Coordinates of C-alpha atoms and ligand atoms in Angstrom, one line a residue:
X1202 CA -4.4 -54.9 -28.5
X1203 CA -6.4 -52.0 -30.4
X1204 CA -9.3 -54.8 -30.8
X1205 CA -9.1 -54.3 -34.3
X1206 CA -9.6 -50.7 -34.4
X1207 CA -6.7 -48.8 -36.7
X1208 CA -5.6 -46.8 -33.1
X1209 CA -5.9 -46.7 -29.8
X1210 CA -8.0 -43.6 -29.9
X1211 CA -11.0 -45.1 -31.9
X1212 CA -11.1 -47.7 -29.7
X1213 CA -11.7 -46.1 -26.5
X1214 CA -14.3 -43.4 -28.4
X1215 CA -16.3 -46.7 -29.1
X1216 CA -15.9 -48.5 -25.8
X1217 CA -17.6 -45.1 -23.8
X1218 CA -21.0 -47.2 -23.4
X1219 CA -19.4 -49.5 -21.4
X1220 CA -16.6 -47.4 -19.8
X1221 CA -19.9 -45.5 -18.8
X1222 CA -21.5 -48.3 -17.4
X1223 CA -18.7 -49.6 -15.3
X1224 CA -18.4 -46.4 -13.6
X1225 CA -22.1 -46.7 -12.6
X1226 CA -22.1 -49.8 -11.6
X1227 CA -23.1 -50.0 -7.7
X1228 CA -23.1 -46.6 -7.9
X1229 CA -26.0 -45.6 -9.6
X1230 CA -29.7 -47.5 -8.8
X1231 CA -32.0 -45.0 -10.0
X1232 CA -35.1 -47.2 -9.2
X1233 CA -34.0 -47.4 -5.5
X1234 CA -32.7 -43.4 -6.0
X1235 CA -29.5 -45.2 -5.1
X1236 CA -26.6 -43.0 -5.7
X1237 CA -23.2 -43.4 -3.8
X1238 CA -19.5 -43.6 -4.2
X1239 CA -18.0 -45.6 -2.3
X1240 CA -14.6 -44.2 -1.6
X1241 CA -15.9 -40.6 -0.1
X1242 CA -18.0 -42.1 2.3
X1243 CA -15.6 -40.6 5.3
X1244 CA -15.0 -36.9 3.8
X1245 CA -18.8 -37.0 2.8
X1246 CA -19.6 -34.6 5.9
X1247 CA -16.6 -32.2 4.9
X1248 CA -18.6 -32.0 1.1
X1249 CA -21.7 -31.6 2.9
X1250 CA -20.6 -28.8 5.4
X1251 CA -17.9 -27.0 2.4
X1252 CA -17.8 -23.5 2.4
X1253 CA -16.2 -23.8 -0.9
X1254 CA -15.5 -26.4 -3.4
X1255 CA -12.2 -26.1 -5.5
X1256 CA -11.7 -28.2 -8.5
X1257 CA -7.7 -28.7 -9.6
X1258 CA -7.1 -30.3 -12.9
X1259 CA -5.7 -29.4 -16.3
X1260 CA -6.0 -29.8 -19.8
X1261 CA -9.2 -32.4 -20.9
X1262 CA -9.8 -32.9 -16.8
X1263 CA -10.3 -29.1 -16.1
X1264 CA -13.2 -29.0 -18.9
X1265 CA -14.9 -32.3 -16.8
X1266 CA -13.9 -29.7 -13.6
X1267 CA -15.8 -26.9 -15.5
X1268 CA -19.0 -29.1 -16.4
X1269 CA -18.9 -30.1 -12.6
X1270 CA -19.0 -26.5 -11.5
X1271 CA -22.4 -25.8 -13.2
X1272 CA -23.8 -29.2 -11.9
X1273 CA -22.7 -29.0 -8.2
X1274 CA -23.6 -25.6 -8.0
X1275 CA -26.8 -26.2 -9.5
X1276 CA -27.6 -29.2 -7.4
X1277 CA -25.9 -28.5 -4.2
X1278 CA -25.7 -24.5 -4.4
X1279 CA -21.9 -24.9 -2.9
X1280 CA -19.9 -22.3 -4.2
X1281 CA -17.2 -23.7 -6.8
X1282 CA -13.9 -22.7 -8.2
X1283 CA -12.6 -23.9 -11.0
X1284 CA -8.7 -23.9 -11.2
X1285 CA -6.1 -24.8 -13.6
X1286 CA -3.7 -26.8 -11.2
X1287 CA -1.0 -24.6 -12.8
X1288 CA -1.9 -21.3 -12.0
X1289 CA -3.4 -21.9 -8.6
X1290 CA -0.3 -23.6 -7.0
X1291 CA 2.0 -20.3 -7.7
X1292 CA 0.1 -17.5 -6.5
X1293 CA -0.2 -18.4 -2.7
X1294 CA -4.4 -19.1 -2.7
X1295 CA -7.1 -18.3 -0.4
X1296 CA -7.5 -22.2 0.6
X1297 CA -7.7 -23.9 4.0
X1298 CA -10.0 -25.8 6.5
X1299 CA -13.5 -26.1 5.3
X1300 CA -12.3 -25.7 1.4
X1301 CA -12.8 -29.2 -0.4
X1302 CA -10.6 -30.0 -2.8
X1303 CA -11.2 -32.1 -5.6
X1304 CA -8.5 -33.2 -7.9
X1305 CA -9.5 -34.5 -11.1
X1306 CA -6.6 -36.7 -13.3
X1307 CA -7.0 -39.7 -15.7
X1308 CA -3.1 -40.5 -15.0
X1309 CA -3.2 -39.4 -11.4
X1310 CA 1.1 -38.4 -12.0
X1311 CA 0.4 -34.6 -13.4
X1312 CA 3.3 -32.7 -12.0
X1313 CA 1.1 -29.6 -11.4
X1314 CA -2.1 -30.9 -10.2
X1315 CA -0.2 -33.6 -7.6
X1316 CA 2.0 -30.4 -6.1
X1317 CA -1.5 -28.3 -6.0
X1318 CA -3.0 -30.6 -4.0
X1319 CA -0.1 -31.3 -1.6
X1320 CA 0.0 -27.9 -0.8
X1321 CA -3.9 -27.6 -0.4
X1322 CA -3.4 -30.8 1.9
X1323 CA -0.7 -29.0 4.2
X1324 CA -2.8 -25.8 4.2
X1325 CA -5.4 -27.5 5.7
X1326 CA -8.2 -28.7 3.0
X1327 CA -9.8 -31.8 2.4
X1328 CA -8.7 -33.7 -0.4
X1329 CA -10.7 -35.9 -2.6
X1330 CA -9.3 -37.3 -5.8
X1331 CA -11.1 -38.2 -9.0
X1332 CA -8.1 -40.8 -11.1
X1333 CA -8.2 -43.0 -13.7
X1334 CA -5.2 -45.0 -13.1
X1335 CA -5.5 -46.7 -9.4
X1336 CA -2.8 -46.5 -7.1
X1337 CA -1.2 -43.1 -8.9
X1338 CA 0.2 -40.0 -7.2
X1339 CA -2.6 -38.2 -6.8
X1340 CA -5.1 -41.3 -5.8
X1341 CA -2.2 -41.7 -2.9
X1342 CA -2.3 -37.9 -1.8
X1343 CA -5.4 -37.6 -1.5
X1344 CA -7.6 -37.9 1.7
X1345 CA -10.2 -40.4 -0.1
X1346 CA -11.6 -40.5 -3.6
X1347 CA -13.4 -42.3 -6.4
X1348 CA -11.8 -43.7 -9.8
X1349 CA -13.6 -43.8 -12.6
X1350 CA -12.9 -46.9 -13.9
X1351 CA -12.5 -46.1 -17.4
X1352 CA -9.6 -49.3 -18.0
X1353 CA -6.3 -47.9 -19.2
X1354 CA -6.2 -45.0 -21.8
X1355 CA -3.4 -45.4 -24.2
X1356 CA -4.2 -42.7 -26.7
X1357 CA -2.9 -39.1 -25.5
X1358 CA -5.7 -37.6 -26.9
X1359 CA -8.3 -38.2 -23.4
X1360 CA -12.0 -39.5 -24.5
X1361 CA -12.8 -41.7 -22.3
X1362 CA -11.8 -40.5 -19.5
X1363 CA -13.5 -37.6 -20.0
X1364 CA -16.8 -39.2 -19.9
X1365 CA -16.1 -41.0 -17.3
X1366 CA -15.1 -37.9 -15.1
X1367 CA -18.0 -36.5 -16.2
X1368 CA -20.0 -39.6 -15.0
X1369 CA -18.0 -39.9 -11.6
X1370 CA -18.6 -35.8 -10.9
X1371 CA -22.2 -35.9 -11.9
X1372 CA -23.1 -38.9 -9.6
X1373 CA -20.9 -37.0 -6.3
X1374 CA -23.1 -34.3 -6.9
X1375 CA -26.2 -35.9 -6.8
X1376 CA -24.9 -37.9 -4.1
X1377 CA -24.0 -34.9 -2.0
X1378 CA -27.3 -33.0 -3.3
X1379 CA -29.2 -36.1 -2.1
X1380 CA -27.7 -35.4 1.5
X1381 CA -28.2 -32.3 1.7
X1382 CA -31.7 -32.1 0.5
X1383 CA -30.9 -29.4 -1.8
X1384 CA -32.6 -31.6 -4.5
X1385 CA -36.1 -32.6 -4.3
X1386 CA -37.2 -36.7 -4.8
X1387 CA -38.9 -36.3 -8.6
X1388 CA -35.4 -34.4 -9.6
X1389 CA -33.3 -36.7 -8.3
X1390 CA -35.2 -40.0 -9.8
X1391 CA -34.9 -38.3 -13.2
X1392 CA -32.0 -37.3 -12.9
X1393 CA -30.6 -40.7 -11.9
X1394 CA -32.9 -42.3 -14.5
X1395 CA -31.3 -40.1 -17.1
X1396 CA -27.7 -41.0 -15.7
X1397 CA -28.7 -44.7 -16.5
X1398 CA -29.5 -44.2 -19.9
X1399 CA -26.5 -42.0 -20.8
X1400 CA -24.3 -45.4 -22.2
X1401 CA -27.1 -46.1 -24.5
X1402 CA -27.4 -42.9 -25.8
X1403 CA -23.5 -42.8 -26.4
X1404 CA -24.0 -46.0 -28.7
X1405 CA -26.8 -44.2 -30.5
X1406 CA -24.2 -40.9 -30.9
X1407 CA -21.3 -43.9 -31.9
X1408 CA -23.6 -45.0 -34.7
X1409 CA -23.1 -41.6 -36.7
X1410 CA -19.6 -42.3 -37.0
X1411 CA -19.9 -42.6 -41.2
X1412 CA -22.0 -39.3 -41.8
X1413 CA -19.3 -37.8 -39.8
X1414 CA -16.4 -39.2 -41.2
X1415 CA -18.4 -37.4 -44.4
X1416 CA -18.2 -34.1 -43.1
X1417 CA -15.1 -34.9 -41.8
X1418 CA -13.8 -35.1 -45.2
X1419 CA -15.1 -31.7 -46.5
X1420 CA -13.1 -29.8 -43.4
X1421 CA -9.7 -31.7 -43.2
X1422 CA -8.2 -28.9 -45.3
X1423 CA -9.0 -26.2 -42.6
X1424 CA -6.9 -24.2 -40.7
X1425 CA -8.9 -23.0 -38.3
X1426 CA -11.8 -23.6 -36.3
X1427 CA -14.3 -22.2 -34.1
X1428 CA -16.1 -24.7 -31.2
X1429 CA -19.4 -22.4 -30.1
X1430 CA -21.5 -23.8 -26.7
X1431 CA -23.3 -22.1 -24.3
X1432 CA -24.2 -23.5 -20.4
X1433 CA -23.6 -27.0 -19.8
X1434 CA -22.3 -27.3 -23.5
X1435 CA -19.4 -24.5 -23.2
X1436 CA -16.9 -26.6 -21.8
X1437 CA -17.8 -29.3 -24.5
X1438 CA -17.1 -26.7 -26.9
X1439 CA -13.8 -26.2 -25.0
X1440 CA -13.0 -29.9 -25.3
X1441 CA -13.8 -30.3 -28.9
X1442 CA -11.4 -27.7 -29.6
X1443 CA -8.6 -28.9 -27.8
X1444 CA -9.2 -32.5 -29.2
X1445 CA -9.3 -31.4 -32.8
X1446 CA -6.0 -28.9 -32.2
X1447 CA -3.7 -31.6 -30.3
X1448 CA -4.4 -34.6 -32.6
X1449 CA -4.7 -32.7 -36.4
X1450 CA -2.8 -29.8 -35.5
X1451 CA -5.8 -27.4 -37.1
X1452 CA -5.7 -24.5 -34.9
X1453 CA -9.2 -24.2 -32.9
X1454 CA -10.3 -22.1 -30.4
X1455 CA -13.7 -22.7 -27.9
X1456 CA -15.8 -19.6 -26.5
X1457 CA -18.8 -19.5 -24.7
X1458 CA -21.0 -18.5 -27.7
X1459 CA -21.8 -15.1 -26.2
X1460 CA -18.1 -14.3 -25.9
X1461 CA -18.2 -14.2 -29.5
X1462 CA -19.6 -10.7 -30.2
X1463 CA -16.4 -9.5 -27.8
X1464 CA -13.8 -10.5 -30.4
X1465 CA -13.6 -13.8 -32.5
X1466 CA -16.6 -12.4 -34.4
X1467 CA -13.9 -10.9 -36.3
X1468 CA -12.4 -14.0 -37.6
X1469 CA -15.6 -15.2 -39.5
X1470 CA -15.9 -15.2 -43.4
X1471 CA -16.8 -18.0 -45.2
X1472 CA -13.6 -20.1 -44.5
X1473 CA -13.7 -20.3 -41.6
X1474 CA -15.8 -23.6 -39.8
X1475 CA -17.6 -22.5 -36.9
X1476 CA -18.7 -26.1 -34.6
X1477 CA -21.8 -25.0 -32.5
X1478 CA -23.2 -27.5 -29.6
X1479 CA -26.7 -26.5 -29.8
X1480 CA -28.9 -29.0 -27.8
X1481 CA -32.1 -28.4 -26.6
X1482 CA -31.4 -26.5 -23.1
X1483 CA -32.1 -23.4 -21.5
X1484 CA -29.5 -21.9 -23.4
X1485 CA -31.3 -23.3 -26.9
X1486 CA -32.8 -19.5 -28.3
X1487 CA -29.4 -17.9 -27.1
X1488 CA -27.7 -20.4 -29.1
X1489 CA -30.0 -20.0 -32.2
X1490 CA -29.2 -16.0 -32.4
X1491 CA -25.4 -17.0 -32.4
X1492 CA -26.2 -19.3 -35.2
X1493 CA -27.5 -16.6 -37.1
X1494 CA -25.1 -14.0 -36.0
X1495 CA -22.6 -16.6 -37.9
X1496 CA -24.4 -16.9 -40.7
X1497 CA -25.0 -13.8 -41.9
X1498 CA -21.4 -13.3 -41.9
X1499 CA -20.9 -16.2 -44.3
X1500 CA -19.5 -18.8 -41.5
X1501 CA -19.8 -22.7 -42.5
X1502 CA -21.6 -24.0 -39.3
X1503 CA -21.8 -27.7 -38.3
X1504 CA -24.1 -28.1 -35.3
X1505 CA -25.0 -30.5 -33.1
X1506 CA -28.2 -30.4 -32.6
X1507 CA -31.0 -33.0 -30.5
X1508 CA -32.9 -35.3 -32.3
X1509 CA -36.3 -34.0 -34.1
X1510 CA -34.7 -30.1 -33.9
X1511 CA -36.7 -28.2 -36.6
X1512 CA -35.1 -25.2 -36.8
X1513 CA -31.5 -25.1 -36.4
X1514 CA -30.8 -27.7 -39.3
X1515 CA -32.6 -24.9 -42.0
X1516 CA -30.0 -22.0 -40.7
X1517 CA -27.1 -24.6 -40.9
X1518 CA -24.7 -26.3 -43.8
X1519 CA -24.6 -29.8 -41.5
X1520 CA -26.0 -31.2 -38.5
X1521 CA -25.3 -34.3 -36.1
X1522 CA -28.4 -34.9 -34.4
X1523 CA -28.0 -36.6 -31.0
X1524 CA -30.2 -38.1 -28.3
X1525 CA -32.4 -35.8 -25.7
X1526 CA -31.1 -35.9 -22.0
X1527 CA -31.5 -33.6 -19.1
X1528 CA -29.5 -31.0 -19.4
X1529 CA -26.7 -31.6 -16.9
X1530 CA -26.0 -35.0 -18.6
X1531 CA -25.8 -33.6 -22.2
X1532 CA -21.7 -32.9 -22.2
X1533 CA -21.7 -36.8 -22.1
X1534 CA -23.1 -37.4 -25.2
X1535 CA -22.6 -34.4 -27.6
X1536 CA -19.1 -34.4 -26.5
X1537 CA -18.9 -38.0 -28.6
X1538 CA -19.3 -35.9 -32.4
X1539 CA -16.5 -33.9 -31.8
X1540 CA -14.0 -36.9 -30.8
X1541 CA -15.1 -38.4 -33.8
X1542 CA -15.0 -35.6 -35.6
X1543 CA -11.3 -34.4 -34.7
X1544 CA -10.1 -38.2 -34.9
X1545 CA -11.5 -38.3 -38.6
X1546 CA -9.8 -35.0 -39.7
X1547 CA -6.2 -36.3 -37.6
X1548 CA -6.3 -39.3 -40.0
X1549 CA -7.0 -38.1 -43.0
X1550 CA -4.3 -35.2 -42.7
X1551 CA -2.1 -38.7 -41.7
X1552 CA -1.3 -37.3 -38.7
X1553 CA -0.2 -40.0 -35.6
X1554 CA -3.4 -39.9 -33.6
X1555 CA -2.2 -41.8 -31.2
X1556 CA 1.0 -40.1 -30.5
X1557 CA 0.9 -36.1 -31.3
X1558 CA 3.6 -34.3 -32.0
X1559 CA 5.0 -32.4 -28.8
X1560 CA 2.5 -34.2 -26.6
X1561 CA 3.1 -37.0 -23.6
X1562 CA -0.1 -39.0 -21.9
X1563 CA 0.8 -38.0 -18.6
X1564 CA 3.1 -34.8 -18.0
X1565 CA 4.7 -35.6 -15.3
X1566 CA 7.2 -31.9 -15.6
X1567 CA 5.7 -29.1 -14.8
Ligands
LIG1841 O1 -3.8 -37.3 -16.6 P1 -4.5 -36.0 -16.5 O2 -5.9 -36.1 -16.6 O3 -4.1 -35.2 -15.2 O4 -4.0 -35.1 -17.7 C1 -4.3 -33.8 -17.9 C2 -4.0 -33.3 -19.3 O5 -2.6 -33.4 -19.5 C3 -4.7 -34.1 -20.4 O6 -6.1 -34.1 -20.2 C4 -4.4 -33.6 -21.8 O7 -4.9 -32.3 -21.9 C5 -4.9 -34.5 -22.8 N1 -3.9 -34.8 -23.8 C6 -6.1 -34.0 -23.6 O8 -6.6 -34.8 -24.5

């Protein structure tokens, strides 16, 4: 049932090329600038007219809702929130008729993002769902949506679903953008052409697994962690964080990189570990004066950098070089290091991967 993989979790951070590629599939045709999903064909003119988008989710699905923010509102300059179902269901929110809604949930039965959405729904919001698991709560609530297809995710620790999310988001966006015209032809072929080569990509990434198992080794004894990303790569950095915390109990925290200077500065000396996601982007020479702001205070930095990178790896004690992509797609692929990474540490300190302490796959109490 693992397909020969020690647990559950290795095995789904090795099948993301073709969880990937399912979710494209009929989706995606970037040759024909084919991009469409399916199930939010009806509610398309309520995304296309939205004053507002609102993204609901929590834990590993509200840092998919965060990358999504950047893209839509990139792409489809639609104002979006970003909400943690949690908060936004108890303090009587601003939502209503021409707010869309959409609800992001690998299990689809999360207590706090189903009631957030029924009372979104009874408000008078459109409510699109983005599940995992088809025919769950939330898939039933809402107004239309479109699964992701990822095939059952047994380990608690999400990976992916995650891409997969990210894949699903991405391609509404582009979808609505396309509508809209907010997105001219040439960006939306590469863009699509990019999207197609993501899964390919993620098998390159899947391919380091050994040199980071290595480095792996050298931090299992930490306990703590800093996860460092900037634009498009901040909620990554949110993600590996949570995924190293909940699975090897290290304690790690994720900041935008420029939030550093306004307090965890403090916390670095030269034990502590300090994970930066520093692809080629906009963000890139940002990124590089955090590096250095690290280093001179004696932090140990691991960074992912892109392929060829000529710089970064002379500042740094270890680097994971990964594939080029736009931008916008790049979450999906540096993202893959850090699952490794944290499912590496998790059993080496003999930790139950699979099965954290404390932790349930879907939490269905609030
Ligand atoms: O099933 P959901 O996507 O609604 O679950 C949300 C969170 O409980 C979930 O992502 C959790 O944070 C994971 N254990 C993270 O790996």
């Amino acid at each position: 049932e693992k397909g020969g993989y020690d647990h559950f979790m290795l095995k789904e951070i090795m099948e993301q090329p073709k969880s990937i590629e399912d979710c494209l599939r009929g989706r995606v045709i970037a040759e024909d600038l084919h991009v469409k999903l399916g199930g939010i064909q009806q509610h398309l003119p309520d995304l296309l007219n939205a004053n507002r988008i609102i993204i609901l989710a929590c834990g590993t699905s509200w840092h998919a809702g965060l990358v999504a923010e950047y893209v839509f509102e990139e792409l489809t300059r639609i104002p979006v929130e970003v909400e943690y179902a949690s908060e936004f269901r108890y303090r009587n929110p601003i939502v209503g008729k021409g707010d869309v809604i959409i609800a992001i949930s690998q299990s689809g039965e999360t207590a706090d993002t189903l009631a957030a959405i029924e009372m979104a729904k009874e408000r008078g919001a459109t409510i699109l769902g983005v599940c995992n698991v088809v025919g769950s709560s939330i898939a039933r609530a809402s107004h239309e949506g479109a699964y992701t297809h990822a095939g059952p995710e047994i380990g608690v620790a999400s990976t992916k679903a995650f891409t997969a999310q990210l894949t699903v988001l991405t391609s509404m966006a582009l979808m609505v953008a396309k509508e809209k015209k907010s997105i001219s032809e040439n960006r939306l072929s590469e863009l699509l052409r990019d999207l197609e080569q993501v899964p390919a990509k993620v098998e390159q990434v899947l391919k380091l697994d050994s040199a980071i198992e290595s480095i792996a080794e050298i931090y299992k004894d930490a306990s703590n962690c800093l996860y460092l990303g900037r634009g498009y790569n901040f909620p990554v950095a949110l993600e590996g964080a949570l995924k190293l915390k909940e699975i090897s109990y290290i304690h790690a925290e994720g900041y935008p990189a420029a939030e550093m200077k306004h307090g965890p500065i403090a916390l670095i000396d030269e034990e502590m570990p300090v994970i930066f996601i520093a692809t080629r982007d906009s963000s890139y020479d940002k990124v590089v004066s955090n590096i250095q702001e690290v280093k001179a205070r004696k932090g140990r930095v691991i960074a992912i950098v892109t392929e060829g990178d000529a710089l970064i790896p002379k500042m740094v004690d270890h680097v994971i070089e990964v594939p080029n992509i736009h931008e916008m797609l790049m979450p999906m692929i540096s993202v893959i290091p850090l699952q490794l990474l944290s499912y590496y540490i998790a059993v080496m300190r003999d930790c139950n991967v699979d099965q954290p302490r404390n932790l349930a796959k879907s939490v269905t109490v609030e």
